[in-house]
Every structure is written in structure tokens, then in C-alpha cells.
Amino acid sequence: MPSPVPDHEDVLPDAATSPIYQPQAQDERGSKVIWRRSAPVPRPRFVDVSAALAGIGFGAVVASVLANESRGALAAPGGLLTAIGRLAAFTGAYLMLIMVVLVARMPWLERAVGQDQLLRWHRKIAPWAIGLIGTHVVAITLGYAAADRSPLLHEVWVLIRSYRDILAASVGFGLLVLAGITSYRAVRRRLRYETWWVVHLYLYLGLALAFAHQIVTGVSFVGHPLTRALWITVWLATAGLVLIFRIGQPAWRSLKHQLRVVGVRDEAPGVVSVICQGRDLDHLAVSGGQFFQWRFLTRDLWWQAHPFSLSALPRPPYLRVTIKATGDASRVVARLRPGTRVAIEGPYGAFTHHARRTDGVLLVGAGVGITPLRALLEDLPEQTDVAVVVRASTRAGLVHRDEIAALVKHRGGRLHELVGSRHGVRLGARHLRHLVPDIVTRDVYVCGPEGFGTEIVEMAGKLGVPPEQIHVESFGF
Ligand SMILES: Cc1cc2nc3c(=O)[nH]c(=O)nc-3n(C[C@H](O)[C@H](O)[C@H](O)COP(=O)(O)OP(=O)(O)OC[C@H]3O[C@@H](n4cnc5c(N)ncnc54)[C@H](O)[C@@H]3O)c2cc1C
């Protein structure tokens, strides 16, 4: 009896016969047959407007705190320290909200900026936000101690016992510090990703615990119902964004598409493709080069989401990712059974053809980093002049080799395969210019291990490629 689950060979047959590798189909009048929804165009202007609004918000926060200070209050014992503490509290809390918004996974921000850049901004702001909140804790305690003329430790005790919600806020502060410490590169490297992630989730709890004491004791709010209402609205809006885009939308999307694994195929040593089947994938707006967070709903993996890039554009009803075994989860993926349910979150990333500034591209990939380039190659506009450089230590390690060759050939592009150890086959700036002499006139897309991306970016810069023409997707964290 034939299996109800289609074999993966039926799903993605070889490059010569599968329509996925052919030019887009045409109807009888010669128009393109659109068999899937194309992804919305990123809007950088939205990012500028958001940044301007964030700046105005920061100014408003500073102004509302300063407006509540008076010469008399500042001159009183501990007055200056208390004022510094208040200013630090509100600016620190505001920066915390900005950090949360940056990682709220809002689709338009993700598309325009890319998750890696958003994470970089989030990390850059973090020390300032935690530092300001730390300053608030120290300055307010010292200021109140000076005002009460009481010893410091006694004042700490008084604050916790007599002021509403300060105990909860203190616990919240402890959680923020813990999340901050575990995110320092040196500490983070020693932790499992999942441990870091769970600790990081406490950040949300920390913020929730700290919220009430601001509203109840914040001088800017006591007697100022409008300012209080505005501040509450900003916090609720931030919480709403997180709930909608980190929980609601992914849950809705996963329920809508009902993805299930239909096959796992060996691609290269330690590398497999996972092919999933789902409903309504023609409505899944995604660009080649983007990634999703994948949650394979098995007993061991359901609680972890991992980023994997599509290795081919959706071919409704199928989706494909190609995964290298680098750790616990990615190793288990090779043993996924057909029928396993899959939840997705995304698509994310700005590593798409929309980022292009020119009509020519150079795609450079190494190892499993070749996979998003494979999908990007398929998604580039028809007239794009394509050059591709892929490298791996062995020929078998050139993931999707035949598919890439077929796609490059179809576009009349050039493909360079570099096979051998890093020392045996060196890819330096001079070699790169030799392979692609017109590199400066192209957009350079790079994907591979973290060190590889950095090297290629440096080389491209040395060869004169303008920074805005260089696009990198790093698989490192
Ligand atoms: C944008 C992006 C796209 C990616 N696309 C692909 C792809 O198409 N194919 C592929 O094989 N790999 C891809 N990766 C890498 C892949 O996500 C990791 O190899 C995988 O999550 C490792 O999980 P693990 O539990 O097997 O390994 P672990 O041993 O837990 O971790 C190995 C490394 O992966 C990092 N990592 C682990 N879990 C996560 C996570 N949830 N999010 C981010 N980093 C994590 C760890 O910090 C560590 O550096 C991509 C990574 C990113 C950031």
C-alpha cells in the first residue's frame, strides 16, 4: 500500500525536472503565474520615523522629570541625589522599553533592519539601561538616607518595609542585573544557549515587578494623572507588541499553516534537509534569504525554537530547511519522524534581494551558510547578473551543489567552487578580485561561520566595495 506521506524525492526532485528551479510559469497570455505571495518591500522610512519618535519620547521623559524638580527640593539634604535618582529611573526604564521593542519581532522592523542589527542595538543599549537603573537604586537610597539623616542600611530597610511595591521592584532589579550579567560575552559563552535564554526571560518578569512602584511612588505621576496615563499607555503598548508579535502572531501562523515534517534527506556529511508540508503556504510571504524560528514539536524539542533559513523558496505545499548538526537540537533533527508537527515564527531577516543597491550580485557562502544563498539565488529579479563563490573543505560538503549549479546556469551566471582546507585553498582579497574582477559594481552577500563572514566583509571593503553594498547573515549568536 502506498505511504500516505509523500516521499521527499517527490517533494523536491532533481534540479532538471522540478518546476521550483524553472523560470516562473506563465499563463496563456504570457503573464507570470504567481503561485505564492511575495514578501512586502521593506520600508526604511518607517525605521527613521520610529527612531525619531523614540528620540522625542526620550526628550519628553527627561522634561517631565525635570519639570517636577524645584530649587528648594534640590537644595534640601539629599535633594540632588534624589533628583539624580529620579532622572536615572525614568530614563533607564524608558531605555528598557526601547530594548524590549527592538526584540519584539515586529515584522516591518525585522524586514527593514534585520534581526542581527536589532539585536546589536538591543545589546548596545542594555548597559546604559541597567546602569541608569542601578544609579537610580544607589542615588535614591543615598538621597533618602541623607534626608532622613539615618544610616544607609537602616534606610534600605525603611524603604523596603514602608514604601509600597519597593520589595517587588528590588526583586525586579535583581532579575535585570542577572539578565545583564549572563549576557556579557565572557559569561554568555560559558552558558548553554537555553540557560541564557531562560534567564533572559526573567527580564520581562523584572520589568513587570518594577512597574507598580513607578506608578505609585513616581513624583512625576503623583498629582499628574495625564502623565501617569501616558506612561501606563507606553508600558501597555510595549507589552502588547510583545504579546502580539512574539506569541500571538507565531501561534496564529503555526495554526494556519499546520506544518508537519514529511521527509528528512541527507545533503552532506552532518547536514540534512527537513521538508515540511503545510496548508496555505502560497499565503506565506517570505523572501529568499530569510529565516524562521523553528520549533519541532517532539518530546525533546518542543520548548526550543532555533533559527534556520529556508534553503529554497516555499513550493506550496512544501517548505525546506537545511540543517547542520552543530549541537544537541540540530543533531536530533536528523532523526525527526514524518508526521512531526512544526511551529514557526517569522519570517525574519533583511538578507534579501530588497537590500540590493546594484543589478549585479556576488553571493559568497561557506558550509551550511550556502543554504540561504540558495533561496536568495532563486528569488533575485530575472535581470540580475549573478556570480557565486562557495567553499567547503570537501566536495561532498558543498551543500545543494547541483541545485546551485543549475540555478546559476539558468541565469547565465558564474559559479566558483573552492574545495579544500582553509590553509590549502586560501580565499584572500587578491583571489577574490581575480575570481570576480567587477566586485565593486556588485552587491556582496555573505553567509557562513562567524569568522568567515567577517573575513569576507574585510576583503570586500579592501577591494573598494561600499559598505551599503555588503550584506551579511551570520549563523553565530
Ligand atoms: C539567522 C540565523 C539563521 C540560521 N540558519 C541556519 C540554517 O539555515 N542552517 C543551519 O544549520 N544553521 C542555521 N543557523 C544556526 C543554528 O540556528 C544553530 O546551529 C542551532 O540553533 C544550534 O542549536 P543546537 O541546540 O543544535 O546547538 P547548541 O550546541 O545549543 O549551540 C550551537 C551554537 O548555536 C547557537 N544557538 C543555539 N540555539 C540557538 C538559538 N535558538 N538561536 C540562536 N543561536 C542558537 C549557540 O549559541 C551556539 O553558538 C542559523 C542561525 C541564525 C542566527
Coordinates of C-alpha atoms and ligand atoms in Angstrom, one line a residue:
M1 CA 0.0 0.0 0.0
P2 CA 1.5 3.4 -0.9
S3 CA 2.5 5.6 2.1
P4 CA 0.1 8.5 2.8
V5 CA 3.2 10.7 3.4
P6 CA 4.8 11.7 0.1
D7 CA 8.4 10.7 -0.2
H8 CA 10.9 13.6 -0.1
E9 CA 12.1 12.7 -3.5
D10 CA 8.6 13.5 -4.8
V11 CA 8.7 16.7 -2.9
L12 CA 11.9 18.2 -4.2
P13 CA 13.0 16.2 -7.3
D14 CA 16.3 16.9 -9.0
A15 CA 17.1 20.3 -10.5
A16 CA 16.4 19.2 -14.1
T17 CA 12.8 18.4 -13.6
S18 CA 11.4 20.3 -10.6
P19 CA 9.4 23.4 -11.5
I20 CA 11.0 25.1 -8.5
Y21 CA 14.2 25.5 -10.5
Q22 CA 12.5 26.6 -13.7
P23 CA 11.7 30.2 -14.6
Q24 CA 8.4 31.3 -13.1
A25 CA 5.5 29.7 -15.0
Q26 CA 3.5 31.9 -17.5
D27 CA -0.2 31.7 -18.2
E28 CA -1.6 31.6 -21.8
R29 CA -1.4 35.4 -22.1
G30 CA 2.2 35.4 -21.1
S31 CA 1.8 36.9 -17.6
K32 CA 3.6 35.4 -14.7
V33 CA 1.6 32.9 -12.7
I34 CA 2.0 34.0 -9.1
W35 CA 1.9 30.8 -7.1
R36 CA 2.9 32.4 -3.8
R37 CA 2.5 35.7 -2.1
S38 CA 5.6 37.8 -2.5
A39 CA 7.1 39.4 0.7
P40 CA 6.3 43.0 1.4
V41 CA 9.0 45.5 0.4
P42 CA 11.0 46.8 3.5
R43 CA 10.3 50.4 4.3
P44 CA 13.5 52.1 5.7
R45 CA 11.5 55.3 6.2
F46 CA 9.4 53.5 8.9
V47 CA 12.7 52.9 10.8
D48 CA 13.6 56.6 10.6
V49 CA 10.2 57.7 11.8
S50 CA 10.3 55.1 14.7
A51 CA 13.8 56.4 15.6
A52 CA 12.6 60.0 15.6
L53 CA 9.6 59.0 17.8
A54 CA 11.9 57.2 20.2
G55 CA 14.1 60.3 20.5
I56 CA 11.1 62.6 21.1
G57 CA 9.8 60.1 23.7
F58 CA 13.2 60.2 25.5
G59 CA 13.2 64.0 25.5
A60 CA 9.6 64.0 26.9
V61 CA 10.7 61.7 29.7
V62 CA 13.6 63.9 30.7
A63 CA 11.4 67.0 30.5
S64 CA 8.7 65.5 32.7
V65 CA 11.1 64.6 35.4
L66 CA 13.0 67.9 35.3
A67 CA 9.7 69.9 35.4
N68 CA 9.0 68.3 38.8
E69 CA 12.2 69.5 40.5
S70 CA 12.4 72.8 42.3
R71 CA 15.4 74.8 43.6
G72 CA 14.2 74.2 47.2
A73 CA 14.0 70.4 46.8
L74 CA 17.4 70.3 45.2
A75 CA 19.0 72.4 48.0
A76 CA 17.5 70.2 50.8
P77 CA 19.6 67.4 52.3
G78 CA 19.9 64.6 49.8
G79 CA 17.9 66.6 47.3
L80 CA 20.4 66.5 44.5
L81 CA 21.0 62.8 44.9
T82 CA 17.2 62.1 44.9
A83 CA 16.8 64.2 41.8
I84 CA 19.6 62.3 40.0
G85 CA 18.0 59.0 41.2
R86 CA 14.6 60.0 39.7
L87 CA 16.0 61.1 36.4
A88 CA 18.1 57.9 36.2
A89 CA 15.0 55.8 37.0
F90 CA 12.8 57.2 34.2
T91 CA 15.5 57.4 31.5
G92 CA 16.6 53.8 32.5
A93 CA 13.1 52.5 32.4
Y94 CA 12.4 54.2 29.0
L95 CA 15.6 52.7 27.5
M96 CA 14.4 49.3 28.9
L97 CA 11.2 49.7 27.0
I98 CA 13.1 50.6 23.8
M99 CA 15.2 47.4 24.3
V100 CA 12.1 45.3 24.6
V101 CA 10.5 46.9 21.5
L102 CA 13.7 46.2 19.5
V103 CA 13.3 42.5 20.1
A104 CA 9.5 42.4 19.9
R105 CA 9.9 40.9 16.4
M106 CA 7.7 43.5 14.7
P107 CA 7.7 42.3 11.1
W108 CA 8.2 45.7 9.4
L109 CA 11.2 46.4 11.7
E110 CA 12.6 43.0 11.1
R111 CA 12.3 43.3 7.3
A112 CA 13.8 46.8 7.2
V113 CA 16.7 46.4 9.6
G114 CA 17.3 42.7 10.1
Q115 CA 17.2 40.8 13.4
D116 CA 21.0 40.8 13.8
Q117 CA 21.2 44.6 13.7
L118 CA 18.2 44.9 16.0
L119 CA 20.0 42.6 18.5
R120 CA 23.1 44.6 18.2
W121 CA 21.2 47.8 19.1
H122 CA 19.4 45.9 21.9
R123 CA 22.9 44.9 23.3
K124 CA 24.3 48.4 22.9
I125 CA 21.5 50.0 24.9
A126 CA 21.5 47.3 27.6
P127 CA 24.5 48.5 29.7
W128 CA 23.1 52.1 29.7
A129 CA 19.6 51.0 30.8
I130 CA 20.8 48.7 33.5
G131 CA 23.5 51.3 34.5
L132 CA 20.9 54.0 34.8
I133 CA 18.5 51.8 36.9
G134 CA 21.5 50.9 39.1
T135 CA 22.3 54.6 39.5
H136 CA 18.6 55.2 40.5
V137 CA 18.8 52.5 43.2
V138 CA 22.0 53.8 44.7
A139 CA 21.2 57.6 44.4
I140 CA 17.7 57.3 45.7
T141 CA 18.8 55.3 48.7
L142 CA 21.7 57.7 49.5
G143 CA 19.4 60.7 49.0
Y144 CA 16.6 59.4 51.2
A145 CA 19.2 58.4 53.9
A146 CA 20.6 62.0 53.8
A147 CA 17.1 63.4 54.0
D148 CA 16.2 61.2 57.0
R149 CA 19.7 61.6 58.5
S150 CA 19.7 57.8 59.0
P151 CA 22.4 55.2 58.4
L152 CA 22.4 53.7 54.9
L153 CA 21.5 50.1 55.8
H154 CA 18.7 51.3 58.1
E155 CA 17.3 53.4 55.1
V156 CA 17.4 50.3 52.9
W157 CA 15.3 48.5 55.5
V158 CA 12.9 51.5 55.8
L159 CA 12.5 51.8 52.0
I160 CA 11.6 48.1 51.7
R161 CA 9.3 48.0 54.6
S162 CA 7.5 51.3 54.4
Y163 CA 7.1 52.1 50.7
R164 CA 4.6 50.3 48.6
D165 CA 5.9 47.9 45.9
I166 CA 9.6 48.6 46.6
L167 CA 10.2 44.9 47.6
A168 CA 8.8 43.7 44.3
A169 CA 10.8 46.4 42.5
S170 CA 14.0 45.2 44.3
V171 CA 13.4 41.7 43.2
G172 CA 12.8 43.0 39.7
F173 CA 16.1 44.9 39.8
G174 CA 17.9 41.7 40.9
L175 CA 16.5 39.9 37.8
L176 CA 17.6 42.7 35.5
V177 CA 21.1 42.6 36.9
L178 CA 21.1 38.8 36.5
A179 CA 20.0 39.0 32.8
G180 CA 22.6 41.7 32.2
I181 CA 25.5 39.7 33.8
T182 CA 24.6 36.5 31.9
S183 CA 24.6 38.4 28.6
Y184 CA 28.2 39.6 28.9
R185 CA 30.1 37.8 26.2
A186 CA 32.6 36.2 28.6
V187 CA 29.8 34.8 30.8
R188 CA 27.4 34.0 27.9
R189 CA 30.0 31.9 26.2
R190 CA 30.2 29.6 29.2
L191 CA 26.4 29.0 29.3
R192 CA 24.2 26.8 27.2
Y193 CA 22.1 28.9 24.9
E194 CA 18.9 27.5 26.6
T195 CA 20.1 28.5 30.0
W196 CA 20.9 32.0 28.9
W197 CA 17.5 32.2 27.2
V198 CA 15.5 31.2 30.3
V199 CA 17.5 33.7 32.5
H200 CA 16.8 36.3 29.8
L201 CA 13.1 35.7 30.0
Y202 CA 13.2 36.9 33.7
L203 CA 13.9 40.3 32.3
Y204 CA 10.2 40.6 31.4
L205 CA 9.3 39.5 34.9
G206 CA 11.8 42.0 36.3
L207 CA 10.2 44.8 34.3
A208 CA 6.7 43.7 35.4
L209 CA 7.7 43.7 39.1
A210 CA 9.3 47.2 38.8
F211 CA 6.2 48.7 37.1
A212 CA 3.9 49.3 40.1
H213 CA 6.4 51.2 42.2
Q214 CA 7.0 53.7 39.5
I215 CA 3.3 54.5 39.2
V216 CA 2.6 54.5 43.0
T217 CA 5.8 56.4 44.1
G218 CA 7.0 58.3 41.0
V219 CA 7.0 62.0 41.7
S220 CA 6.2 62.8 38.1
F221 CA 2.9 60.9 38.5
V222 CA 1.7 61.8 41.9
G223 CA -0.9 64.6 41.2
H224 CA -0.3 64.3 37.4
P225 CA -3.0 61.9 36.1
L226 CA -2.2 62.7 32.4
T227 CA 1.5 61.9 32.7
R228 CA 0.6 58.8 34.6
A229 CA -1.9 57.7 32.0
L230 CA 0.6 58.3 29.2
W231 CA 3.3 56.3 31.0
I232 CA 0.9 53.4 31.6
T233 CA -0.1 53.5 27.9
V234 CA 3.5 53.3 26.8
W235 CA 4.1 50.3 29.0
L236 CA 0.9 48.6 28.0
A237 CA 1.7 49.3 24.3
T238 CA 5.1 47.7 24.7
A239 CA 3.7 44.7 26.5
G240 CA 1.0 44.5 23.7
L241 CA 3.7 44.4 21.0
V242 CA 5.5 41.6 22.7
L243 CA 2.3 39.6 23.2
I244 CA 1.2 40.1 19.6
F245 CA 4.4 39.5 17.7
R246 CA 6.2 37.1 20.0
I247 CA 3.3 34.9 20.9
G248 CA 0.0 35.7 19.1
Q249 CA 1.2 36.0 15.5
P250 CA 3.5 32.9 15.6
A251 CA 0.7 30.9 17.2
W252 CA -1.8 32.1 14.6
R253 CA 0.7 31.4 11.8
S254 CA 1.5 27.9 13.0
L255 CA -2.1 27.0 13.4
K256 CA -2.9 28.4 9.9
H257 CA -0.1 26.6 8.1
Q258 CA -0.3 23.3 10.1
L259 CA 3.2 22.3 9.2
R260 CA 4.4 18.7 9.5
V261 CA 7.6 17.0 8.6
V262 CA 7.3 14.8 5.5
G263 CA 10.9 13.9 5.0
V264 CA 14.5 14.2 6.1
R265 CA 17.2 14.0 3.5
D266 CA 20.9 13.7 3.8
E267 CA 22.6 16.5 1.9
A268 CA 26.3 16.4 3.0
P269 CA 28.2 14.9 5.9
G270 CA 26.3 16.0 9.1
V271 CA 23.8 18.1 7.0
V272 CA 20.2 17.2 6.4
S273 CA 17.3 18.9 4.7
V274 CA 14.0 18.8 6.6
I275 CA 11.0 19.0 4.3
C276 CA 7.7 20.1 5.8
Q277 CA 4.2 20.1 4.3
G278 CA 1.6 22.7 5.2
R279 CA -1.6 24.4 4.3
D280 CA -1.9 27.8 2.5
L281 CA 1.8 28.2 2.0
D282 CA 1.1 30.3 -1.0
H283 CA 0.0 32.9 1.5
L284 CA 3.2 32.8 3.4
A285 CA 5.0 36.0 2.4
V286 CA 8.7 35.3 2.6
S287 CA 11.8 36.3 0.7
G288 CA 14.7 34.1 -0.3
G289 CA 17.5 34.6 2.4
Q290 CA 15.1 34.9 5.3
F291 CA 14.8 32.6 8.2
F292 CA 12.2 31.4 10.7
Q293 CA 12.4 30.2 14.3
W294 CA 11.6 26.5 14.1
R295 CA 10.0 24.6 16.9
F296 CA 9.8 20.8 16.2
L297 CA 7.1 19.6 18.4
T298 CA 8.6 16.4 19.8
R299 CA 9.0 15.5 23.4
D300 CA 12.6 16.7 23.5
L301 CA 12.5 19.7 21.2
W302 CA 9.1 21.5 21.6
W303 CA 10.4 24.0 24.2
Q304 CA 13.3 25.2 22.0
A305 CA 13.0 27.4 18.9
H306 CA 16.0 27.6 16.6
P307 CA 16.7 29.9 13.7
F308 CA 17.0 28.1 10.4
S309 CA 17.0 29.8 6.9
L310 CA 14.8 28.5 4.1
S311 CA 17.0 26.7 1.7
A312 CA 14.5 27.1 -1.1
L313 CA 11.6 29.4 -1.7
P314 CA 8.3 27.8 -0.5
R315 CA 6.9 25.4 -3.1
P316 CA 3.4 25.1 -1.8
P317 CA 2.6 22.8 -0.1
Y318 CA 6.2 22.4 0.9
L319 CA 8.9 24.2 2.8
R320 CA 12.5 23.2 3.2
V321 CA 15.3 24.0 5.6
T322 CA 18.8 22.6 5.6
I323 CA 20.4 22.0 8.9
K324 CA 23.9 21.1 10.0
A325 CA 24.4 19.1 13.2
T326 CA 26.3 21.5 15.5
G327 CA 24.7 20.7 18.9
D328 CA 22.0 18.8 20.7
A329 CA 19.0 20.1 18.9
S330 CA 20.4 20.2 15.4
R331 CA 21.7 16.6 15.8
V332 CA 18.2 15.3 16.9
V333 CA 16.7 17.0 13.8
A334 CA 18.2 14.3 11.6
R335 CA 16.0 11.7 13.4
L336 CA 12.7 13.6 13.0
R337 CA 9.9 11.3 12.1
P338 CA 7.4 12.1 9.3
G339 CA 4.3 13.5 10.8
T340 CA 6.1 15.6 13.4
R341 CA 4.3 18.8 13.9
V342 CA 6.2 22.0 13.4
A343 CA 5.6 25.6 14.7
I344 CA 7.2 28.5 13.0
E345 CA 7.9 32.1 13.9
G346 CA 8.8 34.6 11.3
P347 CA 9.9 35.2 8.6
Y348 CA 12.8 37.4 9.8
G349 CA 15.9 39.0 8.4
A350 CA 16.9 41.6 5.9
F351 CA 19.3 39.4 4.0
T352 CA 17.1 39.5 0.9
H353 CA 17.2 40.9 -2.7
H354 CA 15.5 44.1 -1.4
A355 CA 18.8 45.1 0.2
R356 CA 20.5 45.4 -3.2
R357 CA 21.8 48.7 -4.5
T358 CA 23.1 47.4 -7.9
D359 CA 22.0 45.0 -10.6
G360 CA 24.9 42.6 -10.0
V361 CA 25.4 40.3 -7.0
L362 CA 28.2 38.2 -5.7
L363 CA 27.0 35.5 -3.3
V364 CA 29.7 34.1 -1.1
G365 CA 28.9 31.1 1.1
A366 CA 30.7 28.5 3.2
G367 CA 29.5 25.3 4.7
V368 CA 25.8 25.3 5.7
G369 CA 25.9 29.1 5.1
I370 CA 25.3 28.3 1.5
T371 CA 21.7 27.4 2.2
P372 CA 20.1 30.9 2.4
L373 CA 22.1 31.9 -0.7
R374 CA 20.4 29.0 -2.5
A375 CA 17.0 30.5 -1.7
L376 CA 18.2 34.1 -2.4
L377 CA 19.5 33.0 -5.8
E378 CA 16.1 31.7 -6.7
D379 CA 14.4 35.0 -5.6
L380 CA 16.7 37.5 -7.3
P381 CA 15.0 39.5 -10.1
E382 CA 15.4 38.0 -13.5
Q383 CA 17.8 40.5 -14.9
T384 CA 20.3 40.3 -12.0
D385 CA 23.9 39.5 -13.0
V386 CA 25.0 36.7 -10.7
A387 CA 28.4 35.5 -9.5
V388 CA 28.6 32.8 -6.8
V389 CA 31.6 31.7 -4.7
V390 CA 31.0 28.7 -2.5
R391 CA 33.6 26.9 -0.3
A392 CA 33.8 23.8 1.7
S393 CA 36.6 21.5 2.9
T394 CA 35.4 18.6 0.8
R395 CA 33.4 18.4 -2.4
A396 CA 30.7 16.5 -0.5
G397 CA 30.5 19.5 1.9
L398 CA 29.2 21.8 -0.9
V399 CA 25.6 21.8 0.2
H400 CA 23.0 21.8 -2.6
R401 CA 25.8 21.8 -5.1
D402 CA 23.7 20.6 -8.1
E403 CA 20.8 23.0 -7.3
I404 CA 23.1 26.0 -7.1
A405 CA 24.9 25.0 -10.3
A406 CA 21.5 24.6 -12.1
L407 CA 20.2 28.0 -10.8
V408 CA 23.4 29.8 -11.8
K409 CA 23.4 28.2 -15.2
H410 CA 19.8 29.1 -15.7
R411 CA 20.7 32.8 -15.1
G412 CA 23.9 32.6 -17.2
G413 CA 26.0 33.5 -14.1
R414 CA 29.4 32.4 -12.9
L415 CA 30.0 29.8 -10.2
H416 CA 33.3 29.2 -8.4
E417 CA 33.6 26.2 -6.1
L418 CA 36.6 26.3 -3.7
V419 CA 37.2 22.9 -2.2
G420 CA 40.0 22.2 0.4
S421 CA 41.2 23.1 3.8
R422 CA 41.3 26.7 4.8
H423 CA 45.1 26.6 4.6
G424 CA 45.2 24.6 1.4
V425 CA 42.7 26.8 -0.5
R426 CA 43.1 30.4 0.8
L427 CA 40.4 32.9 -0.2
G428 CA 42.2 36.3 0.1
A429 CA 41.3 39.7 -1.3
R430 CA 43.5 39.2 -4.3
H431 CA 42.0 35.8 -5.1
L432 CA 38.5 37.2 -4.7
R433 CA 39.3 40.0 -7.1
H434 CA 40.7 37.5 -9.5
L435 CA 37.5 35.4 -9.4
V436 CA 35.2 38.4 -9.6
P437 CA 37.1 41.3 -11.2
D438 CA 34.0 43.6 -11.2
I439 CA 33.2 43.0 -7.5
V440 CA 33.0 46.8 -6.7
T441 CA 30.0 47.1 -9.0
R442 CA 28.1 44.3 -7.2
D443 CA 26.2 43.8 -4.0
V444 CA 28.1 41.2 -1.9
Y445 CA 26.0 38.8 0.1
V446 CA 28.0 36.6 2.6
C447 CA 26.8 33.8 4.8
G448 CA 28.9 31.3 6.7
P449 CA 30.5 30.7 10.1
E450 CA 31.1 34.0 12.1
G451 CA 34.8 34.3 11.3
F452 CA 34.2 33.7 7.6
G453 CA 31.6 36.5 7.3
T454 CA 34.0 38.9 9.0
E455 CA 36.9 38.0 6.7
I456 CA 34.9 38.4 3.5
V457 CA 33.5 41.7 4.7
E458 CA 37.0 43.0 5.3
M459 CA 38.2 41.8 1.9
A460 CA 35.3 43.3 0.1
G461 CA 35.9 46.6 1.9
K462 CA 39.6 46.5 1.0
L463 CA 38.7 45.9 -2.6
G464 CA 36.6 49.0 -2.6
V465 CA 33.0 47.7 -2.2
P466 CA 31.0 50.4 -0.5
P467 CA 29.6 49.2 3.0
E468 CA 26.0 49.7 1.9
Q469 CA 26.6 47.0 -0.8
I470 CA 27.8 44.4 1.7
H471 CA 25.1 42.2 3.3
V472 CA 25.9 39.5 5.9
E473 CA 23.9 36.8 7.6
S474 CA 25.8 35.2 10.4
F475 CA 24.7 31.9 11.9
G476 CA 26.7 32.6 15.0
F477 CA 25.0 34.0 18.1
Ligands
LIG1 C1 19.7 34.0 11.5 C2 20.2 32.5 11.6 C3 20.0 31.6 10.6 C4 20.4 30.3 10.7 N1 20.2 29.4 9.7 C5 20.7 28.2 9.8 C6 20.5 27.2 8.7 O1 19.8 27.5 7.7 N2 21.0 26.0 8.9 C7 21.8 25.7 10.0 O2 22.3 24.5 10.0 N3 22.0 26.5 11.0 C8 21.5 27.8 10.9 N4 21.7 28.6 11.9 C9 22.4 28.2 13.1 C10 21.5 27.4 14.0 O3 20.4 28.2 14.5 C11 22.3 26.8 15.2 O4 23.3 26.0 14.7 C12 21.3 26.0 16.1 O5 20.4 26.8 16.7 C13 22.2 25.2 17.1 O6 21.3 24.6 18.1 P1 21.8 23.3 18.9 O7 21.0 23.2 20.1 O8 21.9 22.2 18.0 O9 23.3 23.7 19.3 P2 24.0 24.2 20.6 O10 25.1 23.4 21.0 O11 22.9 24.5 21.6 O12 24.5 25.6 20.0 C14 25.4 25.7 19.0 C15 25.5 27.2 18.6 O13 24.3 27.7 18.2 C16 23.8 28.8 19.0 N5 22.4 28.6 19.2 C17 21.8 27.5 19.9 N6 20.5 27.7 19.9 C18 20.2 28.9 19.3 C19 19.0 29.7 19.1 N7 17.8 29.2 19.4 N8 19.2 30.8 18.5 C20 20.4 31.3 18.1 N9 21.5 30.6 18.2 C21 21.4 29.4 18.9 C22 24.6 28.6 20.3 O14 24.8 29.9 20.9 C23 25.9 28.1 19.8 O15 26.8 29.1 19.4 C24 21.2 29.9 11.9 C25 21.5 30.9 12.9 C26 21.0 32.1 12.8 C27 21.3 33.1 13.9

